[in-house]
mmCIF file of C-alpha atoms and ligand atoms in Angstrom:
data_model
loop_
_atom_site.group_PDB
_atom_site.id
_atom_site.type_symbol
_atom_site.label_atom_id
_atom_site.label_comp_id
_atom_site.label_asym_id
_atom_site.label_seq_id
_atom_site.Cartn_x
_atom_site.Cartn_y
_atom_site.Cartn_z
ATOM 1 C CA UNK A 437 93.995 114.633 115.235
ATOM 2 C CA UNK A 438 96.234 114.775 118.849
ATOM 3 C CA UNK A 439 94.646 111.648 120.508
ATOM 4 C CA UNK A 440 93.772 111.946 124.694
ATOM 5 C CA UNK A 441 96.485 109.387 126.714
ATOM 6 C CA UNK A 442 95.077 107.185 129.716
ATOM 7 C CA UNK A 443 98.014 104.970 131.539
ATOM 8 C CA UNK A 444 96.012 102.275 133.938
ATOM 9 C CA UNK A 445 98.142 100.540 136.014
ATOM 10 C CA UNK A 446 97.412 96.786 136.529
ATOM 11 C CA UNK A 447 95.377 96.908 132.976
ATOM 12 C CA UNK A 448 95.753 93.172 132.386
ATOM 13 C CA UNK A 449 91.928 92.190 133.631
ATOM 14 C CA UNK A 450 89.566 93.115 136.154
ATOM 15 C CA UNK A 451 88.150 96.847 137.042
ATOM 16 C CA UNK A 452 91.702 98.220 134.844
ATOM 17 C CA UNK A 453 91.369 96.203 131.335
ATOM 18 C CA UNK A 454 87.984 97.483 131.340
ATOM 19 C CA UNK A 455 88.807 100.603 132.532
ATOM 20 C CA UNK A 456 91.397 100.453 128.711
ATOM 21 C CA UNK A 457 87.905 99.093 126.434
ATOM 22 C CA UNK A 458 86.028 101.893 127.923
ATOM 23 C CA UNK A 459 88.326 104.901 127.170
ATOM 24 C CA UNK A 460 89.305 102.662 123.782
ATOM 25 C CA UNK A 461 85.905 103.152 123.044
ATOM 26 C CA UNK A 462 85.809 106.895 123.160
ATOM 27 C CA UNK A 463 89.176 107.004 120.928
ATOM 28 C CA UNK A 464 91.756 107.247 123.439
ATOM 29 C CA UNK A 465 94.888 106.175 123.294
ATOM 30 C CA UNK A 466 95.675 103.726 126.177
ATOM 31 C CA UNK A 467 98.718 102.334 128.140
ATOM 32 C CA UNK A 468 98.586 99.614 130.004
ATOM 33 C CA UNK A 469 100.994 97.505 132.252
ATOM 34 C CA UNK A 470 100.735 94.563 133.703
ATOM 35 C CA UNK A 471 103.598 92.819 136.352
ATOM 36 C CA UNK A 472 106.617 90.924 134.517
ATOM 37 C CA UNK A 473 106.248 87.916 136.051
ATOM 38 C CA UNK A 474 102.438 87.517 134.820
ATOM 39 C CA UNK A 475 104.044 88.891 131.380
ATOM 40 C CA UNK A 476 106.698 85.869 131.846
ATOM 41 C CA UNK A 477 104.073 83.692 132.218
ATOM 42 C CA UNK A 478 101.979 83.931 129.313
ATOM 43 C CA UNK A 479 98.507 84.170 131.370
ATOM 44 C CA UNK A 480 95.245 84.439 129.762
ATOM 45 C CA UNK A 481 94.526 88.197 130.374
ATOM 46 C CA UNK A 482 97.545 89.205 128.313
ATOM 47 C CA UNK A 483 95.992 87.621 125.295
ATOM 48 C CA UNK A 484 92.770 90.028 127.027
ATOM 49 C CA UNK A 485 95.449 92.803 127.088
ATOM 50 C CA UNK A 486 96.767 92.780 124.079
ATOM 51 C CA UNK A 487 93.276 92.913 121.834
ATOM 52 C CA UNK A 488 92.488 96.234 122.969
ATOM 53 C CA UNK A 489 96.145 97.725 121.039
ATOM 54 C CA UNK A 490 96.944 98.961 123.686
ATOM 55 C CA UNK A 491 100.556 100.064 124.380
ATOM 56 C CA UNK A 492 102.194 97.698 127.212
ATOM 57 C CA UNK A 493 104.841 98.600 129.666
ATOM 58 C CA UNK A 494 105.956 96.723 132.152
ATOM 59 C CA UNK A 495 105.136 97.515 135.561
ATOM 60 C CA UNK A 496 105.535 95.647 139.350
ATOM 61 C CA UNK A 497 104.237 98.195 142.577
ATOM 62 C CA UNK A 498 106.814 95.561 144.665
ATOM 63 C CA UNK A 499 109.546 96.965 142.020
ATOM 64 C CA UNK A 500 111.216 100.674 142.114
ATOM 65 C CA UNK A 501 112.225 99.698 139.384
ATOM 66 C CA UNK A 502 110.764 98.706 136.718
ATOM 67 C CA UNK A 503 108.198 102.209 137.810
ATOM 68 C CA UNK A 504 110.983 103.753 136.566
ATOM 69 C CA UNK A 505 111.234 102.006 134.194
ATOM 70 C CA UNK A 506 108.566 102.285 132.049
ATOM 71 C CA UNK A 507 108.495 105.584 133.248
ATOM 72 C CA UNK A 508 111.830 106.558 131.419
ATOM 73 C CA UNK A 509 110.615 104.445 128.702
ATOM 74 C CA UNK A 510 107.924 106.508 128.219
ATOM 75 C CA UNK A 511 109.418 109.924 128.299
ATOM 76 C CA UNK A 512 112.163 108.149 125.419
ATOM 77 C CA UNK A 513 108.471 108.399 122.648
ATOM 78 C CA UNK A 514 107.190 111.760 124.414
ATOM 79 C CA UNK A 515 104.376 110.481 125.722
ATOM 80 C CA UNK A 516 101.974 113.220 127.488
ATOM 81 C CA UNK A 517 99.872 111.328 129.881
ATOM 82 C CA UNK A 518 96.296 112.955 130.097
ATOM 83 C CA UNK A 519 95.167 110.563 132.824
ATOM 84 C CA UNK A 520 97.389 108.566 134.875
ATOM 85 C CA UNK A 521 95.018 105.857 136.977
ATOM 86 C CA UNK A 522 97.148 103.047 139.531
ATOM 87 C CA UNK A 523 94.573 100.389 139.672
ATOM 88 C CA UNK A 524 96.366 97.697 140.811
ATOM 89 C CA UNK A 525 95.127 95.714 144.017
ATOM 90 C CA UNK A 526 95.836 92.552 145.922
ATOM 91 C CA UNK A 527 94.190 90.866 148.118
ATOM 92 C CA UNK A 528 90.855 91.685 150.595
ATOM 93 C CA UNK A 529 90.585 88.011 152.477
ATOM 94 C CA UNK A 530 90.868 86.977 155.628
ATOM 95 C CA UNK A 531 87.636 88.169 157.345
ATOM 96 C CA UNK A 532 88.615 87.912 160.694
ATOM 97 C CA UNK A 533 91.860 90.420 162.090
ATOM 98 C CA UNK A 534 93.252 87.539 163.753
ATOM 99 C CA UNK A 535 94.095 85.755 160.675
ATOM 100 C CA UNK A 536 96.951 88.583 158.963
ATOM 101 C CA UNK A 537 100.446 87.789 159.419
ATOM 102 C CA UNK A 538 102.740 90.540 159.286
ATOM 103 C CA UNK A 539 104.107 88.650 155.360
ATOM 104 C CA UNK A 540 100.795 89.461 154.000
ATOM 105 C CA UNK A 541 99.470 93.368 154.776
ATOM 106 C CA UNK A 542 103.081 94.965 154.496
ATOM 107 C CA UNK A 543 102.566 93.328 150.714
ATOM 108 C CA UNK A 544 99.241 95.089 150.673
ATOM 109 C CA UNK A 545 101.163 98.315 151.841
ATOM 110 C CA UNK A 546 103.959 98.279 149.273
ATOM 111 C CA UNK A 547 100.766 96.946 146.501
ATOM 112 C CA UNK A 548 98.702 99.513 147.117
ATOM 113 C CA UNK A 549 99.752 102.335 148.922
ATOM 114 C CA UNK A 550 103.740 102.401 148.359
ATOM 115 C CA UNK A 551 103.508 101.264 144.021
ATOM 116 C CA UNK A 552 100.759 103.562 144.161
ATOM 117 C CA UNK A 553 102.858 106.023 145.388
ATOM 118 C CA UNK A 554 105.857 105.654 143.290
ATOM 119 C CA UNK A 555 104.380 105.189 140.096
ATOM 120 C CA UNK A 556 103.060 108.797 140.690
ATOM 121 C CA UNK A 557 106.486 110.534 141.675
ATOM 122 C CA UNK A 558 107.825 109.062 138.682
ATOM 123 C CA UNK A 559 105.706 108.956 135.998
ATOM 124 C CA UNK A 560 104.212 112.770 137.035
ATOM 125 C CA UNK A 561 107.142 114.626 134.730
ATOM 126 C CA UNK A 562 104.359 112.836 131.619
ATOM 127 C CA UNK A 563 101.667 114.009 133.039
ATOM 128 C CA UNK A 564 100.392 117.362 131.269
ATOM 129 C CA UNK A 565 101.083 120.340 133.435
ATOM 130 C CA UNK A 566 97.945 122.284 131.025
ATOM 131 C CA UNK A 567 95.285 121.752 134.155
ATOM 132 C CA UNK A 568 93.809 118.895 132.095
ATOM 133 C CA UNK A 569 95.806 116.387 134.037
ATOM 134 C CA UNK A 570 94.382 113.862 136.297
ATOM 135 C CA UNK A 571 96.109 111.568 138.641
ATOM 136 C CA UNK A 572 93.432 108.810 139.546
ATOM 137 C CA UNK A 573 93.680 105.966 142.058
ATOM 138 C CA UNK A 574 91.141 102.951 142.244
ATOM 139 C CA UNK A 575 90.317 102.090 145.649
ATOM 140 C CA UNK A 576 88.074 101.577 148.021
ATOM 141 C CA UNK A 577 84.907 102.443 149.981
ATOM 142 C CA UNK A 578 86.639 99.544 152.782
ATOM 143 C CA UNK A 579 88.935 102.478 153.470
ATOM 144 C CA UNK A 580 86.794 104.510 154.627
ATOM 145 C CA UNK A 581 86.579 105.270 158.294
ATOM 146 C CA UNK A 582 83.558 107.689 157.728
ATOM 147 C CA UNK A 583 81.180 104.842 155.805
ATOM 148 C CA UNK A 584 78.413 105.100 157.573
ATOM 149 C CA UNK A 585 77.903 101.437 157.291
ATOM 150 C CA UNK A 586 80.778 99.883 157.882
ATOM 151 C CA UNK A 587 80.725 97.030 159.169
ATOM 152 C CA UNK A 588 84.368 95.559 160.342
ATOM 153 C CA UNK A 589 86.875 92.709 158.866
ATOM 154 C CA UNK A 590 89.420 92.728 156.448
ATOM 155 C CA UNK A 591 91.280 94.786 158.208
ATOM 156 C CA UNK A 592 93.931 94.312 155.454
ATOM 157 C CA UNK A 593 92.888 95.240 152.648
ATOM 158 C CA UNK A 594 91.134 98.739 154.369
ATOM 159 C CA UNK A 595 94.057 100.329 156.611
ATOM 160 C CA UNK A 596 96.289 99.442 153.043
ATOM 161 C CA UNK A 597 93.332 101.990 151.183
ATOM 162 C CA UNK A 598 92.782 103.884 153.742
ATOM 163 C CA UNK A 599 96.375 104.596 153.194
ATOM 164 C CA UNK A 600 95.994 104.855 149.403
ATOM 165 C CA UNK A 601 92.797 107.550 150.497
ATOM 166 C CA UNK A 602 95.308 109.707 152.179
ATOM 167 C CA UNK A 603 96.918 109.773 149.492
ATOM 168 C CA UNK A 604 95.188 111.199 147.632
ATOM 169 C CA UNK A 605 93.960 113.910 150.002
ATOM 170 C CA UNK A 606 97.451 114.866 150.862
ATOM 171 C CA UNK A 607 98.920 114.985 147.132
ATOM 172 C CA UNK A 608 95.332 117.203 146.545
ATOM 173 C CA UNK A 609 96.924 119.575 149.312
ATOM 174 C CA UNK A 610 100.404 119.666 148.418
ATOM 175 C CA UNK A 611 100.003 119.213 144.019
ATOM 176 C CA UNK A 612 97.675 123.333 145.273
ATOM 177 C CA UNK A 613 100.802 124.258 147.142
ATOM 178 C CA UNK A 614 104.052 123.289 145.185
ATOM 179 C CA UNK A 615 101.855 124.467 141.738
ATOM 180 C CA UNK A 616 101.339 121.483 140.071
ATOM 181 C CA UNK A 617 98.302 121.787 137.913
ATOM 182 C CA UNK A 618 97.056 118.072 138.126
ATOM 183 C CA UNK A 619 93.396 117.041 139.590
ATOM 184 C CA UNK A 620 93.441 113.667 141.928
ATOM 185 C CA UNK A 621 90.528 111.495 142.346
ATOM 186 C CA UNK A 622 90.291 108.619 144.835
ATOM 187 C CA UNK A 623 87.111 106.058 143.157
ATOM 188 C CA UNK A 624 85.455 103.413 144.788
ATOM 189 C CA UNK A 625 84.217 101.053 142.229
ATOM 190 C CA UNK A 626 81.594 99.360 144.115
ATOM 191 C CA UNK A 627 81.485 95.155 144.766
ATOM 192 C CA UNK A 628 82.172 93.439 140.968
ATOM 193 C CA UNK A 629 82.975 90.109 139.909
ATOM 194 C CA UNK A 630 86.446 89.822 139.676
ATOM 195 C CA UNK A 631 89.315 87.495 140.161
ATOM 196 C CA UNK A 632 90.348 89.627 143.662
ATOM 197 C CA UNK A 633 86.282 89.665 145.792
ATOM 198 C CA UNK A 634 87.249 85.298 143.885
ATOM 199 C CA UNK A 635 84.097 86.596 141.749
ATOM 200 C CA UNK A 636 81.350 87.871 144.024
ATOM 201 C CA UNK A 637 79.744 90.959 142.937
ATOM 202 C CA UNK A 638 77.202 93.194 142.868
ATOM 203 C CA UNK A 639 77.856 96.196 140.656
ATOM 204 C CA UNK A 640 78.767 95.659 136.549
ATOM 205 C CA UNK A 641 81.675 96.497 135.301
ATOM 206 C CA UNK A 642 80.906 97.983 132.713
ATOM 207 C CA UNK A 643 78.904 100.895 134.404
ATOM 208 C CA UNK A 644 81.532 100.750 136.359
ATOM 209 C CA UNK A 645 83.736 101.507 134.620
ATOM 210 C CA UNK A 646 81.278 103.913 132.238
ATOM 211 C CA UNK A 647 80.410 105.126 135.063
ATOM 212 C CA UNK A 648 83.921 105.980 135.524
ATOM 213 C CA UNK A 649 85.474 107.346 132.556
ATOM 214 C CA UNK A 650 82.631 109.572 132.554
ATOM 215 C CA UNK A 651 83.050 111.054 135.633
ATOM 216 C CA UNK A 652 87.277 111.288 134.550
ATOM 217 C CA UNK A 653 86.549 113.596 131.272
ATOM 218 C CA UNK A 654 84.738 116.055 133.234
ATOM 219 C CA UNK A 655 86.295 116.665 136.429
ATOM 220 C CA UNK A 656 87.939 120.178 136.672
ATOM 221 C CA UNK A 657 90.551 120.262 139.687
ATOM 222 C CA UNK A 658 87.175 121.880 141.869
ATOM 223 C CA UNK A 659 86.458 118.839 142.786
ATOM 224 C CA UNK A 660 90.853 117.562 143.169
ATOM 225 C CA UNK A 661 90.977 115.511 146.105
ATOM 226 C CA UNK A 662 87.951 113.841 146.753
ATOM 227 C CA UNK A 663 86.553 110.079 147.270
ATOM 228 C CA UNK A 664 83.925 109.316 145.183
ATOM 229 C CA UNK A 665 81.959 106.401 143.485
ATOM 230 C CA UNK A 666 81.114 105.460 140.065
ATOM 231 C CA UNK A 667 78.072 106.835 139.949
ATOM 232 C CA UNK A 668 79.850 110.242 141.369
ATOM 233 C CA UNK A 669 78.866 110.623 144.772
ATOM 234 C CA UNK A 670 80.307 111.588 148.191
ATOM 235 C CA UNK A 671 81.888 107.973 150.112
ATOM 236 C CA UNK A 672 82.788 109.949 153.397
ATOM 237 C CA UNK A 673 87.428 109.889 153.977
HETATM 238 N N1 NAP B 1539 86.185 94.435 142.542
HETATM 239 C C1 NAP B 1539 86.026 94.870 143.543
HETATM 240 O O1 NAP B 1539 85.087 94.422 144.229
HETATM 241 C C2 NAP B 1539 85.925 95.867 144.087
HETATM 242 C C3 NAP B 1539 85.908 96.908 144.447
HETATM 243 C C4 NAP B 1539 86.836 97.888 145.031
HETATM 244 C C5 NAP B 1539 88.331 98.335 144.889
HETATM 245 N N2 NAP B 1539 88.854 97.269 144.173
HETATM 246 C C6 NAP B 1539 90.025 97.861 143.542
HETATM 247 O O2 NAP B 1539 90.141 98.237 141.986
HETATM 248 C C7 NAP B 1539 91.503 97.635 142.065
HETATM 249 C C8 NAP B 1539 91.301 96.000 140.253
HETATM 250 O O3 NAP B 1539 90.904 95.340 141.235
HETATM 251 P P1 NAP B 1539 90.156 94.140 140.163
HETATM 252 O O4 NAP B 1539 88.744 94.012 141.584
HETATM 253 O O5 NAP B 1539 89.672 94.472 138.875
HETATM 254 O O6 NAP B 1539 91.286 93.213 141.030
HETATM 255 P P2 NAP B 1539 92.085 91.871 139.849
HETATM 256 O O7 NAP B 1539 90.960 91.407 138.639
HETATM 257 O O8 NAP B 1539 92.718 91.190 140.525
HETATM 258 O O9 NAP B 1539 93.261 92.951 138.725
HETATM 259 C C9 NAP B 1539 93.590 93.697 139.893
HETATM 260 C C10 NAP B 1539 94.878 93.585 138.743
HETATM 261 O O10 NAP B 1539 95.669 94.573 140.131
HETATM 262 C C11 NAP B 1539 97.468 93.811 139.522
HETATM 263 N N3 NAP B 1539 98.538 93.397 140.132
HETATM 264 C C12 NAP B 1539 98.562 92.639 141.260
HETATM 265 N N4 NAP B 1539 99.969 92.792 142.224
HETATM 266 C C13 NAP B 1539 100.280 94.530 141.196
HETATM 267 C C14 NAP B 1539 101.317 94.665 142.049
HETATM 268 N N5 NAP B 1539 103.079 94.172 142.055
HETATM 269 N N6 NAP B 1539 102.102 94.893 140.614
HETATM 270 C C15 NAP B 1539 101.277 95.682 139.841
HETATM 271 N N7 NAP B 1539 100.282 95.133 139.328
HETATM 272 C C16 NAP B 1539 100.028 94.261 140.445
HETATM 273 C C17 NAP B 1539 96.934 92.509 139.213
HETATM 274 O O11 NAP B 1539 97.711 92.383 138.103
HETATM 275 P P3 NAP B 1539 98.270 90.857 137.288
HETATM 276 O O12 NAP B 1539 97.231 89.755 137.656
HETATM 277 O O13 NAP B 1539 99.832 90.450 136.863
HETATM 278 O O14 NAP B 1539 98.253 89.094 138.919
HETATM 279 C C18 NAP B 1539 95.907 93.280 138.343
HETATM 280 O O15 NAP B 1539 95.736 93.083 136.566
HETATM 281 C C19 NAP B 1539 92.504 97.356 142.712
HETATM 282 O O16 NAP B 1539 93.052 98.107 143.420
HETATM 283 C C20 NAP B 1539 91.031 96.529 144.147
HETATM 284 O O17 NAP B 1539 91.672 96.865 145.414
HETATM 285 C C21 NAP B 1539 88.107 96.481 143.874
#
């Protein structure tokens, strides 16, 4: 039997790791990415990812060579992806707008906007083109300009996530125009206790990832270019 295959970028901890566990528990073949630096440091999170029995590739969103090498490695093994998930992210804080510095702003865009775009570009040939292939971005409600409860703060993180949302919407339209039958979706996973949030959060990580995987499994092409939370509720762009 041919297992369905998902690749998750940023899979060694937090939401990425839990997505891998959830797909595994549903019988999927999983490929998780780690940053070369983190792999070399023997961080405890690597043991967690290895324990899932995932295949592992090395990707640093800030380094296109790693992205291309990982795509080439999978192409050589003739891997076909049913789902590709851009999940890695960094740095919610500082809260105050005037504490944001050039280097930090640039890094957020490199990691959460440019890197995911390059992964999409280099991994596109690997994604199934029979109309069932899916490209998922874990963005954030923080990137929503129209959210009724938008209360400011974390401007650097918000700007990067808004750009990632625009990427998902624009790719959906461009894929449609170029007859590339891949469905794109942006997710707000909920506020979850992870390293990124400094272990603050309200939503259970297993509940969030179960919800997101339910939605991914049922996702249809008509839903391409939409932005939803882990419960499937539409979030305004
Ligand atoms: N937690 C929340 O409440 C929440 C809410 C909304 C959206 N999100 C989004 O969910 C995604 C996952 O975050 P999380 O909360 O699970 O955080 P996390 O536990 O801190 O995990 C972040 C992941 O991103 C990876 N990463 C960081 N820089 C990277 C780079 N340059 N290249 C490739 N991967 C990189 C990390 O790798 P290392 O371990 O090597 O650093 C780690 O695997 C992020 O996009 C985040 O913005 C989270």
